[in-house]
Coordinates of C-alpha atoms in Angstrom, one line a residue:
Chain A
M17 CA 58.0 102.7 40.3
S18 CA 60.0 100.1 38.5
D19 CA 61.6 101.0 35.2
V20 CA 62.4 97.4 34.3
L21 CA 60.8 96.4 31.0
T22 CA 59.9 92.8 30.7
K23 CA 58.7 90.9 27.7
I24 CA 56.5 87.9 28.2
E25 CA 56.0 85.6 25.2
I26 CA 53.2 83.1 25.5
I27 CA 52.9 80.3 22.9
T28 CA 49.6 78.5 23.3
R29 CA 46.4 77.1 21.7
P30 CA 44.5 79.5 19.5
S31 CA 41.2 78.4 21.1
K32 CA 42.3 80.0 24.4
F33 CA 43.0 83.4 22.9
E34 CA 39.7 85.2 23.8
E35 CA 39.8 84.1 27.4
L36 CA 43.4 85.0 27.8
K37 CA 42.9 88.5 26.3
Q38 CA 40.0 89.2 28.7
E39 CA 41.9 88.0 31.7
L40 CA 45.0 90.0 30.8
A41 CA 42.9 93.2 30.4
K42 CA 41.6 92.6 33.9
I43 CA 45.1 92.9 35.4
G44 CA 45.9 96.0 33.4
V45 CA 47.8 94.7 30.5
S46 CA 47.1 97.3 27.8
G47 CA 49.0 96.2 24.8
I48 CA 49.5 92.8 23.2
T49 CA 50.8 91.5 19.9
V50 CA 49.4 88.2 18.5
T51 CA 50.9 86.1 15.7
D52 CA 49.7 82.9 14.2
A53 CA 52.4 80.3 14.8
L54 CA 53.3 76.7 14.0
G55 CA 55.2 74.5 16.3
C56 CA 55.9 71.2 17.8
G57 CA 56.6 69.9 21.3
L58 CA 55.7 66.9 23.3
Q59 CA 52.3 66.6 21.6
K60 CA 51.8 63.9 19.0
G61 CA 51.3 64.7 15.3
I62 CA 48.2 64.6 13.3
T63 CA 47.8 62.2 10.3
E64 CA 46.0 63.5 7.2
L65 CA 44.8 61.0 4.6
Y66 CA 44.1 62.0 1.1
R67 CA 43.0 59.1 -1.1
S68 CA 45.0 56.9 1.3
V69 CA 48.2 59.0 0.9
K70 CA 49.3 59.7 4.4
K71 CA 50.6 63.1 5.3
Q72 CA 52.1 63.2 8.8
D73 CA 52.0 66.7 10.3
N74 CA 53.5 67.2 13.7
M75 CA 53.4 71.0 13.4
H76 CA 50.4 72.3 15.4
A77 CA 48.6 75.6 14.9
R78 CA 49.4 77.9 17.8
I79 CA 49.4 81.6 18.6
K80 CA 52.3 83.6 20.0
V81 CA 51.2 86.4 22.3
E82 CA 53.8 89.0 23.0
I83 CA 53.4 91.4 26.0
V84 CA 55.7 94.0 27.4
V85 CA 55.0 95.1 30.9
C86 CA 56.6 97.5 33.3
E87 CA 54.1 98.3 36.1
V88 CA 52.0 95.1 35.9
P89 CA 53.9 92.5 37.9
V90 CA 55.3 89.7 35.7
S91 CA 54.2 87.1 38.2
D92 CA 50.6 88.3 37.8
V93 CA 50.7 87.8 34.1
V94 CA 52.3 84.4 34.4
D95 CA 49.8 83.3 37.1
K96 CA 46.8 84.5 35.0
A97 CA 48.2 82.9 31.8
R98 CA 48.8 79.6 33.5
K99 CA 45.4 79.5 35.1
V100 CA 43.6 80.2 31.8
L101 CA 45.8 78.1 29.5
N102 CA 46.4 75.0 31.5
T103 CA 44.3 72.1 30.3
G104 CA 46.6 69.4 31.7
Q105 CA 47.2 68.0 28.3
P106 CA 50.5 68.2 26.2
G107 CA 50.3 71.1 23.8
D108 CA 49.3 73.9 26.3
G109 CA 52.4 75.8 25.3
K110 CA 55.2 77.7 27.0
I111 CA 55.8 81.1 28.6
F112 CA 59.1 82.8 28.0
I113 CA 60.3 85.9 29.9
Y114 CA 62.9 88.3 28.7
E115 CA 64.4 91.5 30.2
L116 CA 64.3 94.3 27.6
K117 CA 66.9 97.1 27.1
N118 CA 64.4 99.7 26.0
A119 CA 61.1 100.4 24.3
I120 CA 60.4 103.4 22.1
K121 CA 57.0 104.7 21.1
I122 CA 57.2 105.5 17.4
R123 CA 54.6 108.3 17.5
T124 CA 56.1 110.4 20.3
G125 CA 59.6 109.1 20.8
E126 CA 59.0 108.4 24.4
E127 CA 61.2 105.7 25.8
G128 CA 61.3 103.1 28.6
S129 CA 58.2 102.8 30.8
Q130 CA 56.8 106.0 29.3
A131 CA 56.6 104.2 25.9
L132 CA 54.1 101.8 27.4
R133 CA 51.8 104.5 28.8
N134 CA 49.2 106.6 27.1
N135 CA 50.4 110.0 28.0
S136 CA 48.7 112.1 25.3
Chain B
M16 CA 14.4 67.0 -37.5
Q17 CA 12.4 66.8 -34.3
M18 CA 12.3 69.8 -32.0
G19 CA 11.9 68.0 -28.7
D20 CA 15.0 65.8 -29.3
S21 CA 16.9 68.8 -30.6
V22 CA 16.2 70.9 -27.5
F23 CA 17.1 67.9 -25.3
M24 CA 20.4 67.4 -27.1
F25 CA 21.2 71.1 -26.9
F26 CA 20.8 70.9 -23.2
S27 CA 22.7 67.7 -22.9
A28 CA 25.7 69.2 -24.9
L29 CA 25.7 72.2 -22.5
L30 CA 25.8 69.8 -19.5
V31 CA 28.7 67.9 -20.9
W32 CA 30.5 71.1 -21.8
I33 CA 30.4 72.2 -18.1
M34 CA 32.3 69.0 -17.1
T35 CA 35.6 70.4 -18.4
P36 CA 35.6 73.6 -16.4
A37 CA 34.4 71.4 -13.6
I38 CA 37.4 69.2 -14.0
A39 CA 39.6 72.3 -13.7
L40 CA 38.1 73.0 -10.2
F41 CA 38.0 69.3 -9.2
Y42 CA 41.7 68.8 -10.1
G43 CA 42.7 72.3 -9.1
G44 CA 41.5 71.9 -5.5
M45 CA 43.5 68.6 -5.2
V46 CA 46.9 70.1 -6.0
R47 CA 49.1 72.4 -3.9
S48 CA 48.1 76.1 -4.1
K49 CA 51.3 76.8 -6.1
N50 CA 50.0 74.6 -8.9
M51 CA 46.3 75.4 -8.9
L52 CA 46.3 77.6 -12.0
S53 CA 48.6 75.4 -14.1
T54 CA 46.4 72.4 -13.3
A55 CA 43.3 74.3 -14.3
M56 CA 45.1 75.4 -17.5
Y57 CA 45.3 71.9 -18.8
S58 CA 41.5 71.8 -18.8
V59 CA 41.1 75.3 -20.3
G60 CA 43.8 74.4 -22.8
S61 CA 41.8 71.3 -23.8
L62 CA 38.7 73.4 -24.3
A63 CA 40.6 75.8 -26.6
V64 CA 42.6 73.3 -28.7
I65 CA 40.3 70.3 -29.0
S66 CA 37.3 72.5 -29.8
V67 CA 39.1 73.8 -32.9
L68 CA 40.7 70.5 -33.8
W69 CA 37.4 68.7 -33.7
I70 CA 35.9 71.1 -36.2
V71 CA 39.0 71.0 -38.5
A72 CA 39.5 67.2 -38.6
G73 CA 38.7 65.3 -35.4
Y74 CA 35.0 64.8 -36.1
S75 CA 35.6 63.6 -39.6
L76 CA 38.3 61.1 -38.5
A77 CA 36.0 59.7 -35.8
F78 CA 32.5 59.8 -37.4
S79 CA 32.7 60.1 -41.2
T80 CA 31.0 57.2 -42.8
G81 CA 33.4 56.5 -45.6
G82 CA 36.3 55.3 -43.6
N83 CA 37.4 51.8 -42.7
A84 CA 37.1 49.7 -39.5
F85 CA 39.8 51.6 -37.7
I86 CA 39.4 55.3 -38.7
G87 CA 37.1 57.6 -40.6
N88 CA 38.3 59.6 -43.6
L89 CA 38.7 63.2 -44.4
D90 CA 35.3 63.7 -46.1
W91 CA 34.0 65.9 -43.3
V92 CA 37.1 68.0 -42.7
G93 CA 36.1 71.5 -41.7
L94 CA 32.6 70.2 -41.2
K95 CA 32.1 70.0 -45.0
G96 CA 28.7 68.4 -45.4
V97 CA 28.0 68.5 -41.6
G98 CA 25.0 70.8 -41.4
F99 CA 21.6 71.3 -39.9
T100 CA 20.2 68.3 -41.9
P101 CA 20.1 65.2 -39.7
N102 CA 22.4 62.3 -40.5
G103 CA 20.4 59.2 -40.2
D104 CA 23.4 57.0 -39.4
Y105 CA 23.7 58.7 -36.0
S106 CA 20.3 60.3 -35.4
A107 CA 17.4 61.1 -37.7
T108 CA 15.8 63.4 -35.3
I109 CA 18.5 66.0 -34.4
P110 CA 20.6 68.3 -36.6
H111 CA 23.8 66.6 -37.7
N112 CA 25.9 69.6 -36.5
M113 CA 24.2 69.2 -33.1
F114 CA 25.4 65.6 -32.9
M115 CA 28.8 66.9 -33.8
M116 CA 28.8 69.5 -31.0
F117 CA 27.6 66.9 -28.5
Q118 CA 30.6 64.7 -29.5
L119 CA 32.9 67.7 -29.4
T120 CA 32.3 68.1 -25.7
F121 CA 33.3 64.4 -25.1
A122 CA 36.5 64.9 -27.1
V123 CA 37.4 68.0 -25.0
L124 CA 36.6 66.3 -21.7
T125 CA 38.6 63.2 -22.4
V126 CA 41.8 65.2 -22.9
A127 CA 41.1 67.2 -19.8
I128 CA 40.7 64.0 -17.7
I129 CA 44.2 62.8 -18.7
S130 CA 45.8 65.9 -17.2
G131 CA 45.1 64.6 -13.7
A132 CA 47.9 62.1 -14.2
F133 CA 50.8 64.5 -14.8
A134 CA 49.6 67.5 -12.8
E135 CA 52.2 69.6 -10.9
R136 CA 55.0 68.7 -13.3
M137 CA 54.3 68.6 -17.0
K138 CA 55.1 71.7 -19.1
F139 CA 52.1 73.4 -20.7
S140 CA 53.7 73.5 -24.1
A141 CA 54.3 69.8 -24.0
F142 CA 50.7 69.2 -22.9
I143 CA 49.3 71.3 -25.8
L144 CA 51.4 69.4 -28.3
F145 CA 50.5 66.1 -26.8
A146 CA 46.8 67.0 -26.7
I147 CA 46.7 67.8 -30.4
L148 CA 48.4 64.6 -31.5
W149 CA 46.6 62.4 -29.0
S150 CA 43.2 63.7 -29.9
L151 CA 43.8 63.1 -33.6
F152 CA 45.6 59.8 -33.4
V153 CA 44.2 58.1 -30.4
Y154 CA 40.8 59.6 -29.4
A155 CA 39.4 59.9 -33.0
P156 CA 40.2 56.3 -33.9
V157 CA 38.9 54.8 -30.6
A158 CA 35.7 56.8 -31.0
H159 CA 35.4 55.5 -34.5
W160 CA 35.9 51.9 -33.4
V161 CA 33.1 52.1 -30.9
W162 CA 30.6 54.5 -32.4
G163 CA 31.6 55.3 -36.0
V164 CA 29.8 53.7 -38.9
G165 CA 31.9 50.7 -39.8
G166 CA 34.0 50.8 -36.6
W167 CA 35.2 47.4 -35.8
L168 CA 34.1 47.2 -32.1
R169 CA 30.7 48.4 -33.1
E170 CA 30.6 45.7 -35.8
L171 CA 31.8 43.1 -33.3
G172 CA 28.9 43.9 -31.1
A173 CA 30.7 45.3 -28.1
I174 CA 28.5 47.9 -26.5
D175 CA 29.5 51.2 -24.9
F176 CA 26.6 53.5 -24.1
A177 CA 28.3 56.7 -23.2
G178 CA 32.0 56.2 -23.6
G179 CA 33.5 53.7 -21.1
N180 CA 36.1 52.7 -23.7
V181 CA 36.3 55.9 -25.6
V182 CA 36.4 58.4 -22.8
H183 CA 37.3 56.6 -19.6
I184 CA 39.6 53.7 -20.4
S185 CA 41.4 55.7 -23.1
S186 CA 42.0 58.7 -20.8
G187 CA 42.9 56.5 -17.9
V188 CA 45.4 54.4 -19.8
A189 CA 46.9 57.5 -21.5
G190 CA 47.2 59.0 -18.0
L191 CA 49.0 55.9 -16.7
I192 CA 51.5 56.0 -19.6
L193 CA 52.1 59.7 -19.1
A194 CA 52.6 59.3 -15.3
L195 CA 55.2 56.6 -16.0
V196 CA 57.0 58.4 -18.7
V197 CA 57.0 61.9 -17.2
G198 CA 58.0 60.4 -13.8
K199 CA 57.1 61.1 -10.2
R200 CA 56.8 64.5 -8.7
K201 CA 59.5 65.6 -6.3
N202 CA 58.1 65.2 -2.8
A203 CA 54.9 63.6 -4.1
D204 CA 54.2 62.3 -0.6
A205 CA 54.1 65.8 0.9
A206 CA 51.6 67.0 -1.7
A207 CA 48.1 67.5 -0.3
P208 CA 45.0 69.1 -1.6
H209 CA 45.0 72.8 -1.0
N210 CA 41.3 73.4 -1.3
L211 CA 38.9 70.5 -1.0
P212 CA 35.7 72.7 -1.2
L213 CA 36.8 73.5 -4.8
T214 CA 37.2 69.8 -5.4
L215 CA 33.7 69.3 -4.0
L216 CA 32.3 72.0 -6.2
G217 CA 34.1 70.7 -9.3
G218 CA 33.1 67.1 -8.5
M219 CA 29.5 67.9 -8.0
L220 CA 29.4 69.9 -11.3
I221 CA 31.0 66.9 -13.0
W222 CA 28.2 64.7 -11.6
F223 CA 25.7 67.3 -12.9
G224 CA 27.3 67.4 -16.3
W225 CA 27.3 63.6 -16.4
F226 CA 23.5 63.6 -16.8
G227 CA 24.1 65.2 -20.2
F228 CA 26.9 62.8 -20.9
N229 CA 24.9 59.6 -20.2
V230 CA 21.3 60.5 -20.7
G231 CA 22.2 62.5 -23.8
S232 CA 23.9 59.5 -25.3
A233 CA 20.4 58.1 -25.9
L234 CA 20.1 61.0 -28.4
T235 CA 16.3 61.2 -27.7
I236 CA 14.1 61.2 -24.7
N237 CA 12.7 57.7 -24.5
S238 CA 12.6 54.9 -21.9
V239 CA 16.3 54.1 -22.5
A240 CA 17.2 57.7 -21.7
M241 CA 15.2 57.7 -18.5
T242 CA 16.8 54.4 -17.4
A243 CA 20.2 56.0 -18.1
F244 CA 19.2 59.0 -16.0
I245 CA 18.2 56.8 -13.1
N246 CA 21.2 54.5 -13.4
T247 CA 23.6 57.4 -13.6
N248 CA 22.4 59.0 -10.3
T249 CA 22.0 55.6 -8.6
A250 CA 25.6 54.4 -9.5
A251 CA 27.1 57.8 -8.4
A252 CA 25.3 57.4 -5.0
T253 CA 26.4 53.8 -4.5
G254 CA 29.9 54.7 -5.7
I255 CA 30.1 57.0 -2.7
I256 CA 28.9 54.3 -0.4
G257 CA 31.2 51.7 -1.9
W258 CA 34.3 53.9 -1.5
L259 CA 33.4 55.1 2.0
V260 CA 32.7 51.7 3.3
V261 CA 36.1 50.4 2.3
E262 CA 37.9 53.6 3.3
W263 CA 36.1 53.6 6.7
I264 CA 37.2 50.0 7.4
I265 CA 40.8 50.4 6.2
N266 CA 41.6 54.0 7.1
K267 CA 39.2 54.4 10.0
K268 CA 37.7 57.6 8.7
P269 CA 35.2 58.5 5.9
T270 CA 36.6 61.5 4.0
L271 CA 34.9 64.0 1.8
L272 CA 37.6 63.6 -0.9
G273 CA 36.7 59.9 -0.7
A274 CA 33.0 60.6 -1.1
V275 CA 33.5 62.8 -4.1
S276 CA 36.0 60.3 -5.6
G277 CA 33.5 57.5 -5.0
A278 CA 30.8 59.4 -6.9
I279 CA 33.1 59.8 -9.9
A280 CA 34.1 56.2 -9.7
G281 CA 30.5 55.1 -9.7
L282 CA 29.7 57.5 -12.6
V283 CA 32.7 56.1 -14.6
A284 CA 31.6 52.5 -13.9
I285 CA 28.0 53.0 -15.0
T286 CA 28.9 55.0 -18.2
P287 CA 29.2 52.1 -20.6
A288 CA 26.3 50.3 -19.0
C289 CA 23.8 53.0 -18.2
G290 CA 21.6 52.5 -21.2
F291 CA 21.6 48.7 -21.1
V292 CA 21.1 47.7 -17.4
T293 CA 18.4 47.8 -14.8
P294 CA 18.5 50.3 -11.9
F295 CA 19.0 47.4 -9.6
A296 CA 22.2 46.4 -11.5
S297 CA 23.3 50.1 -11.3
I298 CA 23.3 49.8 -7.5
L299 CA 25.9 47.0 -7.7
I300 CA 27.9 48.5 -10.5
G301 CA 28.3 51.8 -8.7
F302 CA 29.0 50.2 -5.3
I303 CA 31.7 47.8 -6.7
G304 CA 33.0 50.7 -8.9
G305 CA 33.6 52.8 -5.7
A306 CA 35.2 49.9 -3.9
V307 CA 37.4 48.8 -6.8
C308 CA 38.7 52.3 -7.5
F309 CA 39.5 52.7 -3.9
W310 CA 41.5 49.5 -4.0
G311 CA 43.3 50.7 -7.2
I312 CA 44.4 53.9 -5.6
F313 CA 45.1 52.5 -2.1
S314 CA 46.9 49.4 -3.2
L315 CA 47.7 49.0 -6.9
K316 CA 49.2 52.4 -7.2
K317 CA 51.6 51.7 -4.3
K318 CA 52.5 48.3 -5.7
I319 CA 53.3 49.5 -9.2
G320 CA 54.7 52.8 -7.9
Y321 CA 53.6 55.3 -10.5
D322 CA 52.7 58.8 -9.6
D323 CA 49.2 59.3 -11.1
A324 CA 48.9 62.6 -9.2
L325 CA 45.1 63.0 -9.2
D326 CA 44.3 59.4 -10.1
A327 CA 43.2 59.7 -13.8
F328 CA 44.0 56.0 -14.2
G329 CA 42.8 55.1 -10.7
L330 CA 39.3 56.5 -11.3
H331 CA 38.8 56.5 -15.1
G332 CA 41.0 53.5 -16.2
I333 CA 40.0 51.2 -13.4
G334 CA 36.4 52.4 -13.1
G335 CA 36.0 52.2 -16.9
T336 CA 37.4 48.7 -17.0
W337 CA 35.0 47.5 -14.4
G338 CA 32.2 49.3 -16.2
G339 CA 33.0 47.5 -19.5
I340 CA 33.1 44.2 -17.8
A341 CA 29.9 45.0 -15.8
T342 CA 28.1 45.8 -19.1
G343 CA 29.0 42.3 -20.3
L344 CA 27.5 40.9 -17.1
F345 CA 24.4 42.9 -16.5
A346 CA 23.2 44.2 -19.9
T347 CA 19.7 43.1 -20.8
T348 CA 17.5 43.6 -23.9
S349 CA 14.6 44.2 -21.5
V350 CA 16.0 47.6 -20.9
N351 CA 17.2 48.3 -24.4
D352 CA 16.3 46.2 -27.3
A353 CA 19.2 47.7 -29.3
G354 CA 21.6 46.4 -26.7
A355 CA 22.4 42.7 -25.9
N356 CA 22.0 40.2 -23.1
G357 CA 25.0 39.8 -20.8
L358 CA 26.2 36.8 -18.9
F359 CA 23.6 37.1 -16.2
Y360 CA 20.9 37.2 -18.8
G361 CA 22.0 34.1 -20.6
D362 CA 24.6 35.2 -23.2
P363 CA 28.3 34.9 -22.3
S364 CA 29.4 36.1 -25.7
L365 CA 28.8 39.7 -24.8
L366 CA 31.2 39.5 -21.9
W367 CA 33.8 38.1 -24.3
K368 CA 33.2 41.0 -26.7
Q369 CA 33.5 43.5 -23.9
L370 CA 36.8 42.0 -22.9
V371 CA 38.1 42.2 -26.4
A372 CA 37.1 45.8 -26.6
I373 CA 38.8 46.6 -23.3
V374 CA 42.0 44.8 -24.1
A375 CA 42.1 46.3 -27.6
T376 CA 41.6 49.8 -26.1
Y377 CA 44.4 49.2 -23.5
L378 CA 46.8 48.0 -26.1
F379 CA 46.1 50.6 -28.7
V380 CA 45.9 53.6 -26.4
G381 CA 48.9 52.4 -24.4
I382 CA 51.2 51.9 -27.3
A383 CA 50.0 55.0 -29.3
T384 CA 50.2 57.2 -26.3
F385 CA 53.7 56.0 -25.6
I386 CA 54.8 56.8 -29.1
I387 CA 53.1 60.3 -29.0
V388 CA 54.7 61.1 -25.7
K389 CA 58.1 60.2 -27.0
V390 CA 57.7 62.2 -30.1
V391 CA 56.5 65.2 -28.1
G392 CA 59.6 64.7 -25.8
L393 CA 61.8 65.0 -28.8
I394 CA 60.3 68.4 -29.8
V395 CA 59.9 70.1 -26.4
S396 CA 60.8 69.1 -22.9
L397 CA 58.0 67.2 -21.2
R398 CA 58.8 68.1 -17.7
A399 CA 59.2 71.3 -15.8
T400 CA 62.7 71.9 -14.4
Q401 CA 63.4 71.0 -10.8
E402 CA 63.4 74.7 -9.9
E403 CA 60.1 75.3 -11.7
E404 CA 58.5 72.4 -9.9
T405 CA 59.8 73.5 -6.5
L406 CA 58.5 77.1 -7.0
G407 CA 55.2 75.8 -8.5
L408 CA 54.2 75.9 -12.1
D409 CA 51.7 78.7 -11.7
I410 CA 54.3 81.4 -11.2
T411 CA 57.1 79.8 -13.3
L412 CA 55.2 78.7 -16.3
H413 CA 52.2 81.1 -16.3
G414 CA 53.5 84.1 -14.3
E415 CA 50.5 84.3 -12.0
R416 CA 49.4 83.1 -8.6
A417 CA 46.1 81.7 -7.5
Y418 CA 46.1 83.4 -4.2
H419 CA 47.6 86.6 -2.8
E420 CA 47.3 86.1 0.9
S421 CA 49.7 88.6 2.3
N422 CA 48.3 92.1 3.1
M423 CA 51.7 93.7 2.9

């Protein structure tokens, strides 16, 4: 059993969230954290017009999904995410992968891979 | 006293009353969330201050019958002699104090409209002081000119059914002067409405109240009142269409804010004319009103470069000016025999009188407002500090926030 903890951060379109959540559950990802985010990338901005006053907004509404895995292979998560989130248009988002030093479950004090499990 | 008319006027006064809180929502939705409450406070402040001022002296200065061509006198100060008995000079069929209350709602509304020009940056203290002086020294005289017994525009034969000069041109021009003197907002280009549904609600309540404003100005239910009713709704509708057509062509998208603004533009434009023109004319007056106000806000504002934050001048000044001219074009005695025939009905002199009334209102309101603003500026600072403006006037001037969104 691998004890390497990996954090996968996915920034993507809010409209894809439900689908992504369901697909991740299917491959055994048990815990995720989701944050509303704003960001810009290659996608063009949106122009708002209020009584002809232009407001250029190149910040797009996105979500940031954070997942920490140990037993679930990182490649599975990445493959699933790419499959679900890829529309072929700019603005699909990015996936970032980090290696983690440790994880601690606040309730029990369990560390490392144990912190990701439900042992009680 | 006639009960039917009195009930009608009571209802009309209530309708006009609601327009001021409606302006609080209409304007409040158009500013950034950090200035929602301070913007609404200008309207609530108007309700408080002008309501009292009108009783104390405003009504007497505007409507007392013993004054001169320019202003009434102090005979009716504190409503002395203004009781339940009708005053035949204004209406023989409703209580005199009912007429006074109806007019009070106009005086309150006018000051609230001005606040759109300097929203997001003017100090509340400066606004209150300004409101007191402006209502006494600008609103009351202009109301006297147009509607008061002996008022010079009334004597001249200029016609203004429900306040195109008194309410709309005067508030719009005052707003323009304030926007110029107080100066532009920091980051005005980044400002965007924080809650357009509130603006929709406020705007539609303004339209609703406008029925009291225009129809009630007949002071009785007769054929003129019904024509005013029809014209008011028609012009608001075509105001929407006029605005949206131009907006759609120029900006490629018809917006809800544009639709609500177009309705207000149409309502402003028909106000002086509503009891003097045919419903067919109201279609044109509203449509052109919507289009012209769009032009004013889209083009004129950029050219001159003033920051009329919520377009008090753009809607009320420009729409009111067009309405006054339109009255001179489309008025016909076939609708109202107490009115006059306009240019299209064979009498060019009415158009001339309307132009005199408009120019006189611009000049007087512009100069008097400028003086008042300068006087207020000597006593208190007009403008919030840069820090206050950045943080928003709600929290810095009033110590409260419109929205508490965090759940922490």
